[in-house]
PDB file of C-alpha atoms in Angstrom:
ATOM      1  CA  UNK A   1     -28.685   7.846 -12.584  1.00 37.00           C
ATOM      2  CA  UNK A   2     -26.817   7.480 -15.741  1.00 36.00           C
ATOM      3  CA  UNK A   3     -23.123   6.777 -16.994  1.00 39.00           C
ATOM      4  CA  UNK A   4     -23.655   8.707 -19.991  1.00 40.00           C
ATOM      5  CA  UNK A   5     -20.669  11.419 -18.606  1.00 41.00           C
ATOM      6  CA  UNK A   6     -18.327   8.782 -18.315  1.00 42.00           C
ATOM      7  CA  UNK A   7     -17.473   8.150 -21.409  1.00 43.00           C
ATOM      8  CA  UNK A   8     -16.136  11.939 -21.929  1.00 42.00           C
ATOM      9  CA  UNK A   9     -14.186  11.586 -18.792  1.00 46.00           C
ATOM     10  CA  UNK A  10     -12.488   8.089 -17.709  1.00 48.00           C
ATOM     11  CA  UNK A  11     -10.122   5.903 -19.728  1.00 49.00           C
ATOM     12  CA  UNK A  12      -7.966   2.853 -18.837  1.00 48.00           C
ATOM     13  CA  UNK A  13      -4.262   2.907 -18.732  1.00 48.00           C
ATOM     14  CA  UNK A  14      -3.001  -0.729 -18.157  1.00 45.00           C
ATOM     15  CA  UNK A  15      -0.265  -0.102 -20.440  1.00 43.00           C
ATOM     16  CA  UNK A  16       2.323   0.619 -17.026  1.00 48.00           C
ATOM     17  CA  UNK A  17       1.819  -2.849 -16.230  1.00 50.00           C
ATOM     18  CA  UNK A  18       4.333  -5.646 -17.482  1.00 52.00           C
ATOM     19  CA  UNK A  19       3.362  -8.720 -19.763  1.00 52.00           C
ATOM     20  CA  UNK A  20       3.918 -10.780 -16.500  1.00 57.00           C
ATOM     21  CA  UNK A  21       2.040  -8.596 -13.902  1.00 55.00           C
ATOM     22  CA  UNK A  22      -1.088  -8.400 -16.347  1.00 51.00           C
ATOM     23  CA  UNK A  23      -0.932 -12.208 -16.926  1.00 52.00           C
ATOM     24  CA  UNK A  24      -0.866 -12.993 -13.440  1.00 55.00           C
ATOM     25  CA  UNK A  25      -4.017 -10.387 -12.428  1.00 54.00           C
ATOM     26  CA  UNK A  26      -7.043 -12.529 -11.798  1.00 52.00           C
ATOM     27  CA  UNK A  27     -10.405 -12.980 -13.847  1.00 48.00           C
ATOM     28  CA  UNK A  28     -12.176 -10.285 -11.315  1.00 51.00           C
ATOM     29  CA  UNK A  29      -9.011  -8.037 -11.507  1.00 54.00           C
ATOM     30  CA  UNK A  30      -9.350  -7.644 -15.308  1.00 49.00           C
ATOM     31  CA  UNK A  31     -13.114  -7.865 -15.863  1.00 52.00           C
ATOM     32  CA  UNK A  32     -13.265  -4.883 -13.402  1.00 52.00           C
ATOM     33  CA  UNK A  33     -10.208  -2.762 -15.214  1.00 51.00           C
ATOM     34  CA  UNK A  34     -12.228  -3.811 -18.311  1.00 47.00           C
ATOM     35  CA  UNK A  35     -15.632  -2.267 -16.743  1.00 50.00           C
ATOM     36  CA  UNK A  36     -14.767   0.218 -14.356  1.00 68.00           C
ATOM     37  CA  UNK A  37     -17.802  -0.430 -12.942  1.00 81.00           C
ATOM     38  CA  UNK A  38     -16.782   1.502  -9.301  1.00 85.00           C
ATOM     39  CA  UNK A  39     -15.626   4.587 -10.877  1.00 86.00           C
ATOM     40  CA  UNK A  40     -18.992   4.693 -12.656  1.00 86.00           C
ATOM     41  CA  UNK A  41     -20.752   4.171  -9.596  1.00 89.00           C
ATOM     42  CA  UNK A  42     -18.849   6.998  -8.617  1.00 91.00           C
ATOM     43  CA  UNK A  43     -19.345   9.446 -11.671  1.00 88.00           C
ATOM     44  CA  UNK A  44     -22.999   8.596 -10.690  1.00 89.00           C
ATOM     45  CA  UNK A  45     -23.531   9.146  -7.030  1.00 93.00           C
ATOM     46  CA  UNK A  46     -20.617  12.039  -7.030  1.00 93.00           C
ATOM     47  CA  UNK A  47     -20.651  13.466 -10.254  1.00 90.00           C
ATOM     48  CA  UNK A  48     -18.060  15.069 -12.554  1.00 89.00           C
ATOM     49  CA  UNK A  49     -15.479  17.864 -11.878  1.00 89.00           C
ATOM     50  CA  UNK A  50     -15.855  19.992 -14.474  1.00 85.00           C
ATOM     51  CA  UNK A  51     -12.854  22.493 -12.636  1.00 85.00           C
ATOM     52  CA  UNK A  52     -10.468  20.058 -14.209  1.00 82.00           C
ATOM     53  CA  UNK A  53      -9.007  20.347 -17.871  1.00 80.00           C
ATOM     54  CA  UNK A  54      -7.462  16.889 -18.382  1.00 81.00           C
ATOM     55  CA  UNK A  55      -9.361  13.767 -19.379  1.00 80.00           C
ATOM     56  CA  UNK A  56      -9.625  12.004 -16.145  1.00 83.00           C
ATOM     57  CA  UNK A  57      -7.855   8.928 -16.363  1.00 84.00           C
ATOM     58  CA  UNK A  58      -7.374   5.920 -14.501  1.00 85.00           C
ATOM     59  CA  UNK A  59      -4.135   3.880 -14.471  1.00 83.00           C
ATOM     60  CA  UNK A  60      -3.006   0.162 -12.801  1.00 81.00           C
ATOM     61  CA  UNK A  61       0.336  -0.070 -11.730  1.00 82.00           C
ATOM     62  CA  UNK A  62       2.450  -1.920  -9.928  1.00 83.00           C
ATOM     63  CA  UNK A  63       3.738   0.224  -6.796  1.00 89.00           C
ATOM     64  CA  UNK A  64       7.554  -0.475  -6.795  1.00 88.00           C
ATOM     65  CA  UNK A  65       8.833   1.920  -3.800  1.00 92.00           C
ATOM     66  CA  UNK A  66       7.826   3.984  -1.040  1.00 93.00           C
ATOM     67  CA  UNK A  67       4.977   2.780   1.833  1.00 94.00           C
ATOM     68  CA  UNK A  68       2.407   0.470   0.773  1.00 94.00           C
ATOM     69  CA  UNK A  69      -0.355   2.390  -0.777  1.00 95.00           C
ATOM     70  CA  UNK A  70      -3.236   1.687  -2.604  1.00 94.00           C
ATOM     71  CA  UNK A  71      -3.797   4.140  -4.623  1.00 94.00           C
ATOM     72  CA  UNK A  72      -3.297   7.909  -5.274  1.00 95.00           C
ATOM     73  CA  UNK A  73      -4.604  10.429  -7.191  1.00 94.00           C
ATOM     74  CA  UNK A  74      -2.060  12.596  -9.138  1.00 93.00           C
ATOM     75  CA  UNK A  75      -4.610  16.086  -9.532  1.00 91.00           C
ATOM     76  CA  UNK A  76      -1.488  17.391 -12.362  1.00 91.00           C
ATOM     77  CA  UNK A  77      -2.319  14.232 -14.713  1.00 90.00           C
ATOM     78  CA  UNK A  78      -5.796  13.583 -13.157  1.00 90.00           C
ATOM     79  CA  UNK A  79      -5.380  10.212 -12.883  1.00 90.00           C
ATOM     80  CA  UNK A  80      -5.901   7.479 -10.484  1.00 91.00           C
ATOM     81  CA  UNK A  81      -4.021   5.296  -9.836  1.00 90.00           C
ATOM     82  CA  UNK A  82      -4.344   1.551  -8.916  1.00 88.00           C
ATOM     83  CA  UNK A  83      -1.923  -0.145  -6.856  1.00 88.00           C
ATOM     84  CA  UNK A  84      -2.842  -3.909  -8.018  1.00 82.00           C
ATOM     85  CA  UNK A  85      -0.059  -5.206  -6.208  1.00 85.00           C
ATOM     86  CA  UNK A  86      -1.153  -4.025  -2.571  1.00 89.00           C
ATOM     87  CA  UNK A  87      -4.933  -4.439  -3.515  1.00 85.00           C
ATOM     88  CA  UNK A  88      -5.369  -7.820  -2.595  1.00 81.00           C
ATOM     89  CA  UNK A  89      -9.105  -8.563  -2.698  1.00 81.00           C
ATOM     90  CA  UNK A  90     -12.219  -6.978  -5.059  1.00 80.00           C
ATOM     91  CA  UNK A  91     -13.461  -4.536  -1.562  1.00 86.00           C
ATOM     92  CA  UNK A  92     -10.084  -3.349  -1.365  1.00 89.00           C
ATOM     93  CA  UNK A  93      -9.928  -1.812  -5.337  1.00 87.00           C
ATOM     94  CA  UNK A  94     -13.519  -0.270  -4.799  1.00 89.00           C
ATOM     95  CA  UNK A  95     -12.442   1.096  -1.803  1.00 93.00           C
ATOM     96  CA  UNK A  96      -9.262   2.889  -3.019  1.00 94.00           C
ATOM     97  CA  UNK A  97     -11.289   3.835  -6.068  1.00 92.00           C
ATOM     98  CA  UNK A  98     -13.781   5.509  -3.755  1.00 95.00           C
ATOM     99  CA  UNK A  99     -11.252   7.084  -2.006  1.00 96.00           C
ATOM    100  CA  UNK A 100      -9.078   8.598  -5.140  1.00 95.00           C
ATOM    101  CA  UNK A 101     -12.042   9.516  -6.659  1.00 94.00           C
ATOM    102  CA  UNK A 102     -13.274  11.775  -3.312  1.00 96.00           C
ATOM    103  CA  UNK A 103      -9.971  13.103  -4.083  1.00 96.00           C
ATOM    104  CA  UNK A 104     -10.465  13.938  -7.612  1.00 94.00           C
ATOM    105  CA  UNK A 105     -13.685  15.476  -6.689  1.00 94.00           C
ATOM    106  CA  UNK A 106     -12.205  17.885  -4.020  1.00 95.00           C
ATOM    107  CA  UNK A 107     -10.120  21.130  -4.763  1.00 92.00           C
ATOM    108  CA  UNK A 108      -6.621  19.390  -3.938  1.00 89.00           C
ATOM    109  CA  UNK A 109      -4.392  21.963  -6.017  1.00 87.00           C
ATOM    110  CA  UNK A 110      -6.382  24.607  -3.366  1.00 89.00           C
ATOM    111  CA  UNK A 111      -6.772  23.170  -0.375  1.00 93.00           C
ATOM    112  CA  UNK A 112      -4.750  19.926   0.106  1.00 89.00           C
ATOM    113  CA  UNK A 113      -1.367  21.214   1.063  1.00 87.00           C
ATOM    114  CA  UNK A 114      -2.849  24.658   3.000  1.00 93.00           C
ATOM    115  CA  UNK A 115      -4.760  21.587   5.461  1.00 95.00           C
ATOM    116  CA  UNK A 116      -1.639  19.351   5.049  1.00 90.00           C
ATOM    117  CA  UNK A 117       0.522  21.811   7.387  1.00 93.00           C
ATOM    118  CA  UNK A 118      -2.258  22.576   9.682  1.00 96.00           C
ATOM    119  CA  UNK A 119      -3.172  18.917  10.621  1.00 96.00           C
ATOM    120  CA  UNK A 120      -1.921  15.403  10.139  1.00 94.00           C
ATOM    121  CA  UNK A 121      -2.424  13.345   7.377  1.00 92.00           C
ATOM    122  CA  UNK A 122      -5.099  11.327   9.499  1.00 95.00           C
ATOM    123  CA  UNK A 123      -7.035  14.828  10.593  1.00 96.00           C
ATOM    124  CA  UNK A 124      -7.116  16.623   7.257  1.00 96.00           C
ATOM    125  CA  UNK A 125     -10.200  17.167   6.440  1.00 97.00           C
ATOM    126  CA  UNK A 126      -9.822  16.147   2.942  1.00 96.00           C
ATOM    127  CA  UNK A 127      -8.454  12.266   3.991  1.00 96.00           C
ATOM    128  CA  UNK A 128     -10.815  12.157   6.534  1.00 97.00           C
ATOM    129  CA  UNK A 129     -13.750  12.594   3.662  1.00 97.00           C
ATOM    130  CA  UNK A 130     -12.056  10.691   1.366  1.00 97.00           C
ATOM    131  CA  UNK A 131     -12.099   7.358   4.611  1.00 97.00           C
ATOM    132  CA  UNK A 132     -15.638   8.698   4.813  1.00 97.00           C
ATOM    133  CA  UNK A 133     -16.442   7.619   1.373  1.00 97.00           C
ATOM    134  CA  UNK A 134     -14.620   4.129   1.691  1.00 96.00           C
ATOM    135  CA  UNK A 135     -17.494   3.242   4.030  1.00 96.00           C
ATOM    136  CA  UNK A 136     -19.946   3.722   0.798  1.00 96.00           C
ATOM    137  CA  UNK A 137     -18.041   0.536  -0.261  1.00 93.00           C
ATOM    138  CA  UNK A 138     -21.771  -1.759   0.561  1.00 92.00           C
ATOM    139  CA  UNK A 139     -23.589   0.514  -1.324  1.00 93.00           C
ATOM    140  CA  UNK A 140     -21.287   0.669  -4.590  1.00 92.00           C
ATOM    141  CA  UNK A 141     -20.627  -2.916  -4.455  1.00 88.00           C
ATOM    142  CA  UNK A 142     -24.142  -3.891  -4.249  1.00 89.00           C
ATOM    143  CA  UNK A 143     -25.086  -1.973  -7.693  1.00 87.00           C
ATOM    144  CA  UNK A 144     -21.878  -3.316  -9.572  1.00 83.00           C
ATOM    145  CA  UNK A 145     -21.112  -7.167  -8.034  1.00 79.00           C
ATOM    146  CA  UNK A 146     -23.957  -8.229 -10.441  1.00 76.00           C
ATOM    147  CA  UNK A 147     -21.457  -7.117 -13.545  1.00 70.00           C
ATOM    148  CA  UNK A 148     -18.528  -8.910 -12.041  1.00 62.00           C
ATOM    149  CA  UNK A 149     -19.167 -12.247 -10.477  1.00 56.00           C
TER     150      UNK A 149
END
């Protein structure tokens, strides 16, 4: 499979992090921001919505309030986003990028909050896809460690 798509769809927005929080992200943290290696994994294996309008971005932040999360997908902006500051190991970002991006995939401005009201956050079928997915983690890792470490 190729990453050919990805160029028309993904960008990088490290711009919502401050001088200090970038300086203090490790060599891993930014050679993987720098790649994006999992979300291309993902455009690969998953494909591309083509439902949504927006360039599909993805953006590291620093999460400053509310529960520990790490990561969310915002389906207005389509963008991921990166938690870096409750991400605290390399399985952790792939994970929460497989996860956001099962979100991105899924018809959330349909579906999410119609399921949301009808079963928990842990039952709804859309999170419990999306926690499916995480578990591709082995797979997605093996193709992209090589461009990291």
């Amino acid at each position: 499979k190729c990453y050919k798509c990805f160029k028309r769809i993904a960008k990088i927005d490290i711009f919502h992090l401050s001088r200090e929080d970038y300086m203090s992200l490790n060599a891993t943290w930014i050679e993987w921001i720098n790649n994006l290696d999992a979300t291309k994994w993902c455009v690969a294996n998953f494909g591309v919505n083509n439902r949504r309008h927006k360039p599909f971005t993805v953006s590291i932040r620093m999460q400053v309030s509310g529960s520990p999360r790490y990561g969310e997908f915002n389906h207005i902006e389509n963008t991921m986003v990166i938690f870096h500051n409750n991400c605290e190991n390399v399985k952790l970002i792939v994970q929460t990028v497989l996860h956001e991006y099962t979100h991105y995939m899924q018809p959330i401005r349909s579906k999410y909050m119609e399921l949301h009201e009808r079963f928990s956050y842990e039952d709804n079928p859309l999170e419990v896809q999306a926690r499916t997915n995480e578990r591709l983690y082995r797979n997605c890792w093996k193709k992209i460690k090589k461009n990291i470490i």
